[in-house]
JSON list of C-alpha atoms in Angstrom, two decimals:
[
{"chain": "A", "resi": 1, "resn": "MET", "atom": "CA", "xyz": [-0.72, -17.55, 7.92]},
{"chain": "A", "resi": 2, "resn": "SER", "atom": "CA", "xyz": [-0.99, -14.79, 10.51]},
{"chain": "A", "resi": 3, "resn": "ASN", "atom": "CA", "xyz": [2.64, -15.12, 11.64]},
{"chain": "A", "resi": 4, "resn": "ASN", "atom": "CA", "xyz": [4.20, -17.12, 8.82]},
{"chain": "A", "resi": 5, "resn": "PHE", "atom": "CA", "xyz": [5.43, -14.06, 6.92]},
{"chain": "A", "resi": 6, "resn": "GLU", "atom": "CA", "xyz": [7.59, -10.99, 7.34]},
{"chain": "A", "resi": 7, "resn": "ILE", "atom": "CA", "xyz": [7.12, -7.40, 6.25]},
{"chain": "A", "resi": 8, "resn": "ARG", "atom": "CA", "xyz": [10.20, -5.83, 4.70]},
{"chain": "A", "resi": 9, "resn": "SER", "atom": "CA", "xyz": [11.46, -4.00, 1.65]},
{"chain": "A", "resi": 10, "resn": "PRO", "atom": "CA", "xyz": [12.37, -5.93, -1.49]},
{"chain": "A", "resi": 11, "resn": "ALA", "atom": "CA", "xyz": [16.11, -6.65, -1.35]},
{"chain": "A", "resi": 12, "resn": "THR", "atom": "CA", "xyz": [17.09, -8.20, -4.68]},
{"chain": "A", "resi": 13, "resn": "LYS", "atom": "CA", "xyz": [16.30, -7.58, -8.33]},
{"chain": "A", "resi": 14, "resn": "GLU", "atom": "CA", "xyz": [14.15, -10.73, -8.33]},
{"chain": "A", "resi": 15, "resn": "GLU", "atom": "CA", "xyz": [12.23, -9.59, -5.23]},
{"chain": "A", "resi": 16, "resn": "TRP", "atom": "CA", "xyz": [11.59, -6.21, -6.85]},
{"chain": "A", "resi": 17, "resn": "LYS", "atom": "CA", "xyz": [10.24, -8.01, -9.90]},
{"chain": "A", "resi": 18, "resn": "ARG", "atom": "CA", "xyz": [7.90, -10.15, -7.73]},
{"chain": "A", "resi": 19, "resn": "TYR", "atom": "CA", "xyz": [6.85, -7.07, -5.73]},
{"chain": "A", "resi": 20, "resn": "ASP", "atom": "CA", "xyz": [6.06, -5.06, -8.89]},
{"chain": "A", "resi": 21, "resn": "ASN", "atom": "CA", "xyz": [4.17, -7.99, -10.39]},
{"chain": "A", "resi": 22, "resn": "PHE", "atom": "CA", "xyz": [2.18, -8.47, -7.18]},
{"chain": "A", "resi": 23, "resn": "ARG", "atom": "CA", "xyz": [1.17, -4.78, -7.21]},
{"chain": "A", "resi": 24, "resn": "TRP", "atom": "CA", "xyz": [-0.24, -5.28, -10.71]},
{"chain": "A", "resi": 25, "resn": "GLU", "atom": "CA", "xyz": [-1.89, -8.63, -9.83]},
{"chain": "A", "resi": 26, "resn": "VAL", "atom": "CA", "xyz": [-3.74, -7.30, -6.79]},
{"chain": "A", "resi": 27, "resn": "LEU", "atom": "CA", "xyz": [-4.44, -3.68, -7.82]},
{"chain": "A", "resi": 28, "resn": "ARG", "atom": "CA", "xyz": [-4.81, -3.53, -11.60]},
{"chain": "A", "resi": 29, "resn": "LYS", "atom": "CA", "xyz": [-5.46, -7.02, -12.99]},
{"chain": "A", "resi": 30, "resn": "PRO", "atom": "CA", "xyz": [-8.88, -7.25, -11.26]},
{"chain": "A", "resi": 31, "resn": "LEU", "atom": "CA", "xyz": [-9.80, -4.05, -13.15]},
{"chain": "A", "resi": 32, "resn": "LYS", "atom": "CA", "xyz": [-8.68, -5.66, -16.42]},
{"chain": "A", "resi": 33, "resn": "MET", "atom": "CA", "xyz": [-5.92, -3.08, -16.82]},
{"chain": "A", "resi": 34, "resn": "SER", "atom": "CA", "xyz": [-2.82, -3.80, -18.86]},
{"chain": "A", "resi": 35, "resn": "HIS", "atom": "CA", "xyz": [0.33, -5.15, -17.27]},
{"chain": "A", "resi": 36, "resn": "ILE", "atom": "CA", "xyz": [2.21, -1.89, -17.17]},
{"chain": "A", "resi": 37, "resn": "PRO", "atom": "CA", "xyz": [4.42, -1.04, -14.23]},
{"chain": "A", "resi": 38, "resn": "LEU", "atom": "CA", "xyz": [2.65, 0.93, -11.51]},
{"chain": "A", "resi": 39, "resn": "LYS", "atom": "CA", "xyz": [5.29, 3.60, -11.29]},
{"chain": "A", "resi": 40, "resn": "ASP", "atom": "CA", "xyz": [5.22, 7.31, -10.64]},
{"chain": "A", "resi": 41, "resn": "ASP", "atom": "CA", "xyz": [7.80, 10.00, -10.02]},
{"chain": "A", "resi": 42, "resn": "LEU", "atom": "CA", "xyz": [7.98, 9.20, -6.29]},
{"chain": "A", "resi": 43, "resn": "GLU", "atom": "CA", "xyz": [9.08, 5.55, -6.63]},
{"chain": "A", "resi": 44, "resn": "ASP", "atom": "CA", "xyz": [12.75, 6.17, -5.86]},
{"chain": "A", "resi": 45, "resn": "GLU", "atom": "CA", "xyz": [12.15, 8.33, -2.79]},
{"chain": "A", "resi": 46, "resn": "SER", "atom": "CA", "xyz": [9.42, 6.09, -1.32]},
{"chain": "A", "resi": 47, "resn": "LEU", "atom": "CA", "xyz": [9.61, 3.26, 1.18]},
{"chain": "A", "resi": 48, "resn": "HIS", "atom": "CA", "xyz": [8.32, 0.04, -0.39]},
{"chain": "A", "resi": 49, "resn": "LEU", "atom": "CA", "xyz": [7.21, -2.80, 1.87]},
{"chain": "A", "resi": 50, "resn": "MET", "atom": "CA", "xyz": [6.03, -6.27, 1.03]},
{"chain": "A", "resi": 51, "resn": "GLY", "atom": "CA", "xyz": [4.61, -9.11, 3.02]},
{"chain": "A", "resi": 52, "resn": "VAL", "atom": "CA", "xyz": [6.60, -12.17, 2.03]},
{"chain": "A", "resi": 53, "resn": "THR", "atom": "CA", "xyz": [6.33, -15.81, 3.10]},
{"chain": "A", "resi": 54, "resn": "SER", "atom": "CA", "xyz": [9.27, -17.99, 4.06]},
{"chain": "A", "resi": 55, "resn": "LYS", "atom": "CA", "xyz": [9.04, -19.44, 0.53]},
{"chain": "A", "resi": 56, "resn": "GLY", "atom": "CA", "xyz": [9.46, -15.99, -1.02]},
{"chain": "A", "resi": 57, "resn": "GLU", "atom": "CA", "xyz": [5.83, -15.55, -2.09]},
{"chain": "A", "resi": 58, "resn": "VAL", "atom": "CA", "xyz": [4.69, -11.92, -2.00]},
{"chain": "A", "resi": 59, "resn": "ILE", "atom": "CA", "xyz": [1.33, -11.69, -0.22]},
{"chain": "A", "resi": 60, "resn": "ALA", "atom": "CA", "xyz": [1.04, -7.95, 0.48]},
{"chain": "A", "resi": 61, "resn": "CYS", "atom": "CA", "xyz": [2.41, -4.62, -0.69]},
{"chain": "A", "resi": 62, "resn": "GLY", "atom": "CA", "xyz": [2.40, -1.01, 0.39]},
{"chain": "A", "resi": 63, "resn": "ARG", "atom": "CA", "xyz": [4.33, 2.17, -0.25]},
{"chain": "A", "resi": 64, "resn": "LEU", "atom": "CA", "xyz": [4.94, 5.30, 1.81]},
{"chain": "A", "resi": 65, "resn": "HIS", "atom": "CA", "xyz": [6.27, 8.71, 0.91]},
{"chain": "A", "resi": 66, "resn": "LEU", "atom": "CA", "xyz": [6.29, 12.14, 2.49]},
{"chain": "A", "resi": 67, "resn": "ILE", "atom": "CA", "xyz": [4.07, 14.80, 0.89]},
{"chain": "A", "resi": 68, "resn": "THR", "atom": "CA", "xyz": [5.27, 17.54, 3.24]},
{"chain": "A", "resi": 69, "resn": "SER", "atom": "CA", "xyz": [7.52, 17.55, 6.28]},
{"chain": "A", "resi": 70, "resn": "TYR", "atom": "CA", "xyz": [4.51, 16.57, 8.44]},
{"chain": "A", "resi": 71, "resn": "GLU", "atom": "CA", "xyz": [2.23, 14.57, 6.10]},
{"chain": "A", "resi": 72, "resn": "ALA", "atom": "CA", "xyz": [2.89, 11.14, 4.62]},
{"chain": "A", "resi": 73, "resn": "GLN", "atom": "CA", "xyz": [0.89, 9.17, 2.08]},
{"chain": "A", "resi": 74, "resn": "ILE", "atom": "CA", "xyz": [0.29, 5.44, 1.74]},
{"chain": "A", "resi": 75, "resn": "ARG", "atom": "CA", "xyz": [-0.17, 4.18, -1.81]},
{"chain": "A", "resi": 76, "resn": "TYR", "atom": "CA", "xyz": [-0.35, 0.87, -3.65]},
{"chain": "A", "resi": 77, "resn": "MET", "atom": "CA", "xyz": [-1.62, -1.00, -0.59]},
{"chain": "A", "resi": 78, "resn": "GLY", "atom": "CA", "xyz": [-2.82, -4.52, -1.29]},
{"chain": "A", "resi": 79, "resn": "VAL", "atom": "CA", "xyz": [-3.16, -7.99, 0.19]},
{"chain": "A", "resi": 80, "resn": "SER", "atom": "CA", "xyz": [-3.69, -11.30, -1.61]},
{"chain": "A", "resi": 81, "resn": "GLU", "atom": "CA", "xyz": [-7.43, -11.75, -1.98]},
{"chain": "A", "resi": 82, "resn": "ASP", "atom": "CA", "xyz": [-7.46, -15.15, -0.24]},
{"chain": "A", "resi": 83, "resn": "LEU", "atom": "CA", "xyz": [-5.58, -13.71, 2.77]},
{"chain": "A", "resi": 84, "resn": "ARG", "atom": "CA", "xyz": [-7.68, -10.62, 3.41]},
{"chain": "A", "resi": 85, "resn": "ARG", "atom": "CA", "xyz": [-9.18, -10.31, 6.91]},
{"chain": "A", "resi": 86, "resn": "SER", "atom": "CA", "xyz": [-6.26, -12.30, 8.37]},
{"chain": "A", "resi": 87, "resn": "GLY", "atom": "CA", "xyz": [-4.38, -9.37, 9.95]},
{"chain": "A", "resi": 88, "resn": "ILE", "atom": "CA", "xyz": [-1.73, -8.98, 7.24]},
{"chain": "A", "resi": 89, "resn": "GLY", "atom": "CA", "xyz": [-3.09, -5.63, 6.02]},
{"chain": "A", "resi": 90, "resn": "SER", "atom": "CA", "xyz": [-3.28, -4.25, 9.55]},
{"chain": "A", "resi": 91, "resn": "LYS", "atom": "CA", "xyz": [0.33, -5.25, 10.20]},
{"chain": "A", "resi": 92, "resn": "MET", "atom": "CA", "xyz": [1.40, -3.60, 6.91]},
{"chain": "A", "resi": 93, "resn": "ILE", "atom": "CA", "xyz": [-0.38, -0.36, 7.80]},
{"chain": "A", "resi": 94, "resn": "LYS", "atom": "CA", "xyz": [1.18, -0.38, 11.29]},
{"chain": "A", "resi": 95, "resn": "LYS", "atom": "CA", "xyz": [4.69, -0.72, 9.78]},
{"chain": "A", "resi": 96, "resn": "LEU", "atom": "CA", "xyz": [4.01, 2.07, 7.27]},
{"chain": "A", "resi": 97, "resn": "GLU", "atom": "CA", "xyz": [2.68, 4.34, 10.04]},
{"chain": "A", "resi": 98, "resn": "GLU", "atom": "CA", "xyz": [5.72, 3.62, 12.22]},
{"chain": "A", "resi": 99, "resn": "GLU", "atom": "CA", "xyz": [8.00, 4.60, 9.34]},
{"chain": "A", "resi": 100, "resn": "ALA", "atom": "CA", "xyz": [6.01, 7.78, 8.73]},
{"chain": "A", "resi": 101, "resn": "VAL", "atom": "CA", "xyz": [6.46, 8.78, 12.38]},
{"chain": "A", "resi": 102, "resn": "ARG", "atom": "CA", "xyz": [10.17, 7.92, 12.15]},
{"chain": "A", "resi": 103, "resn": "GLN", "atom": "CA", "xyz": [10.42, 10.26, 9.16]},
{"chain": "A", "resi": 104, "resn": "GLY", "atom": "CA", "xyz": [8.79, 13.07, 11.16]},
{"chain": "A", "resi": 105, "resn": "ALA", "atom": "CA", "xyz": [5.20, 12.92, 9.91]},
{"chain": "A", "resi": 106, "resn": "SER", "atom": "CA", "xyz": [2.33, 13.68, 12.29]},
{"chain": "A", "resi": 107, "resn": "GLN", "atom": "CA", "xyz": [-0.43, 12.95, 9.79]},
{"chain": "A", "resi": 108, "resn": "ILE", "atom": "CA", "xyz": [-0.94, 10.27, 7.19]},
{"chain": "A", "resi": 109, "resn": "MET", "atom": "CA", "xyz": [-3.35, 10.08, 4.29]},
{"chain": "A", "resi": 110, "resn": "LEU", "atom": "CA", "xyz": [-4.38, 7.59, 1.64]},
{"chain": "A", "resi": 111, "resn": "ASN", "atom": "CA", "xyz": [-7.00, 7.21, -1.06]},
{"chain": "A", "resi": 112, "resn": "ALA", "atom": "CA", "xyz": [-9.11, 4.12, -0.39]},
{"chain": "A", "resi": 113, "resn": "ARG", "atom": "CA", "xyz": [-11.24, 2.18, -2.83]},
{"chain": "A", "resi": 114, "resn": "GLU", "atom": "CA", "xyz": [-14.85, 1.82, -1.69]},
{"chain": "A", "resi": 115, "resn": "ASN", "atom": "CA", "xyz": [-14.34, -1.79, -0.59]},
{"chain": "A", "resi": 116, "resn": "ALA", "atom": "CA", "xyz": [-11.47, -0.77, 1.72]},
{"chain": "A", "resi": 117, "resn": "VAL", "atom": "CA", "xyz": [-13.00, 2.24, 3.52]},
{"chain": "A", "resi": 118, "resn": "SER", "atom": "CA", "xyz": [-14.29, 0.18, 6.47]},
{"chain": "A", "resi": 119, "resn": "PHE", "atom": "CA", "xyz": [-10.87, -1.49, 6.83]},
{"chain": "A", "resi": 120, "resn": "TYR", "atom": "CA", "xyz": [-9.12, 1.86, 7.18]},
{"chain": "A", "resi": 121, "resn": "LYS", "atom": "CA", "xyz": [-11.84, 3.18, 9.52]},
{"chain": "A", "resi": 122, "resn": "SER", "atom": "CA", "xyz": [-11.14, 0.18, 11.77]},
{"chain": "A", "resi": 123, "resn": "LEU", "atom": "CA", "xyz": [-7.53, 1.40, 11.99]},
{"chain": "A", "resi": 124, "resn": "GLY", "atom": "CA", "xyz": [-8.48, 4.94, 13.03]},
{"chain": "A", "resi": 125, "resn": "TYR", "atom": "CA", "xyz": [-8.67, 6.69, 9.66]},
{"chain": "A", "resi": 126, "resn": "PHE", "atom": "CA", "xyz": [-11.50, 9.10, 8.93]},
{"chain": "A", "resi": 127, "resn": "GLU", "atom": "CA", "xyz": [-13.11, 10.04, 5.64]},
{"chain": "A", "resi": 128, "resn": "ALA", "atom": "CA", "xyz": [-11.89, 13.45, 4.47]},
{"chain": "A", "resi": 129, "resn": "GLY", "atom": "CA", "xyz": [-13.75, 13.54, 1.15]},
{"chain": "A", "resi": 130, "resn": "PRO", "atom": "CA", "xyz": [-13.93, 12.01, -2.31]},
{"chain": "A", "resi": 131, "resn": "TYR", "atom": "CA", "xyz": [-10.87, 11.50, -4.49]},
{"chain": "A", "resi": 132, "resn": "GLU", "atom": "CA", "xyz": [-10.80, 11.22, -8.28]},
{"chain": "A", "resi": 133, "resn": "SER", "atom": "CA", "xyz": [-8.34, 8.48, -9.13]},
{"chain": "A", "resi": 134, "resn": "ASP", "atom": "CA", "xyz": [-6.33, 8.12, -12.31]},
{"chain": "A", "resi": 135, "resn": "ILE", "atom": "CA", "xyz": [-7.98, 4.72, -12.88]},
{"chain": "A", "resi": 136, "resn": "GLN", "atom": "CA", "xyz": [-11.50, 6.16, -12.88]},
{"chain": "A", "resi": 137, "resn": "ILE", "atom": "CA", "xyz": [-12.93, 4.20, -9.97]},
{"chain": "A", "resi": 138, "resn": "PRO", "atom": "CA", "xyz": [-14.34, 5.86, -6.83]},
{"chain": "A", "resi": 139, "resn": "HIS", "atom": "CA", "xyz": [-11.92, 6.46, -3.98]},
{"chain": "A", "resi": 140, "resn": "THR", "atom": "CA", "xyz": [-12.24, 8.22, -0.63]},
{"chain": "A", "resi": 141, "resn": "ARG", "atom": "CA", "xyz": [-9.48, 10.38, 0.81]},
{"chain": "A", "resi": 142, "resn": "MET", "atom": "CA", "xyz": [-8.80, 9.18, 4.34]},
{"chain": "A", "resi": 143, "resn": "GLU", "atom": "CA", "xyz": [-6.59, 10.72, 7.01]},
{"chain": "A", "resi": 144, "resn": "LYS", "atom": "CA", "xyz": [-5.20, 9.92, 10.45]},
{"chain": "A", "resi": 145, "resn": "LYS", "atom": "CA", "xyz": [-3.12, 11.74, 13.06]},
{"chain": "A", "resi": 146, "resn": "ILE", "atom": "CA", "xyz": [-0.18, 9.48, 13.87]},
{"chain": "A", "resi": 147, "resn": "SER", "atom": "CA", "xyz": [1.99, 11.18, 16.47]}
]
């Protein structure tokens, strides 16, 4: 699977529907949360990326937005459970970081669930402190200089 997919933004209404559903499947369904859209007030100004197979199956998601002129944030990052540790997540993060640099950011941050902290550390992120999430599960604020 490592090269049998592409990372790009959803392009059609149907792709957006599959992307939104994947975000719920990978990020909220395992927590037994209702199938409500994972939307916030930054959706329209954010870059949305998905990993998608040649058959149109969404296998990864991630979103990037600027917090300030120099700091970007990654949110809603996820990879299909059966494809984790295959390099897809690392490729997604690399694309999101490249876009952050393109938009002028020199620092990037994210809030990682406990089971993802070591993944982000392997990509050069450091723990900046705890974060209280809106879904009431422990997260760690992580940061990285990117330019």
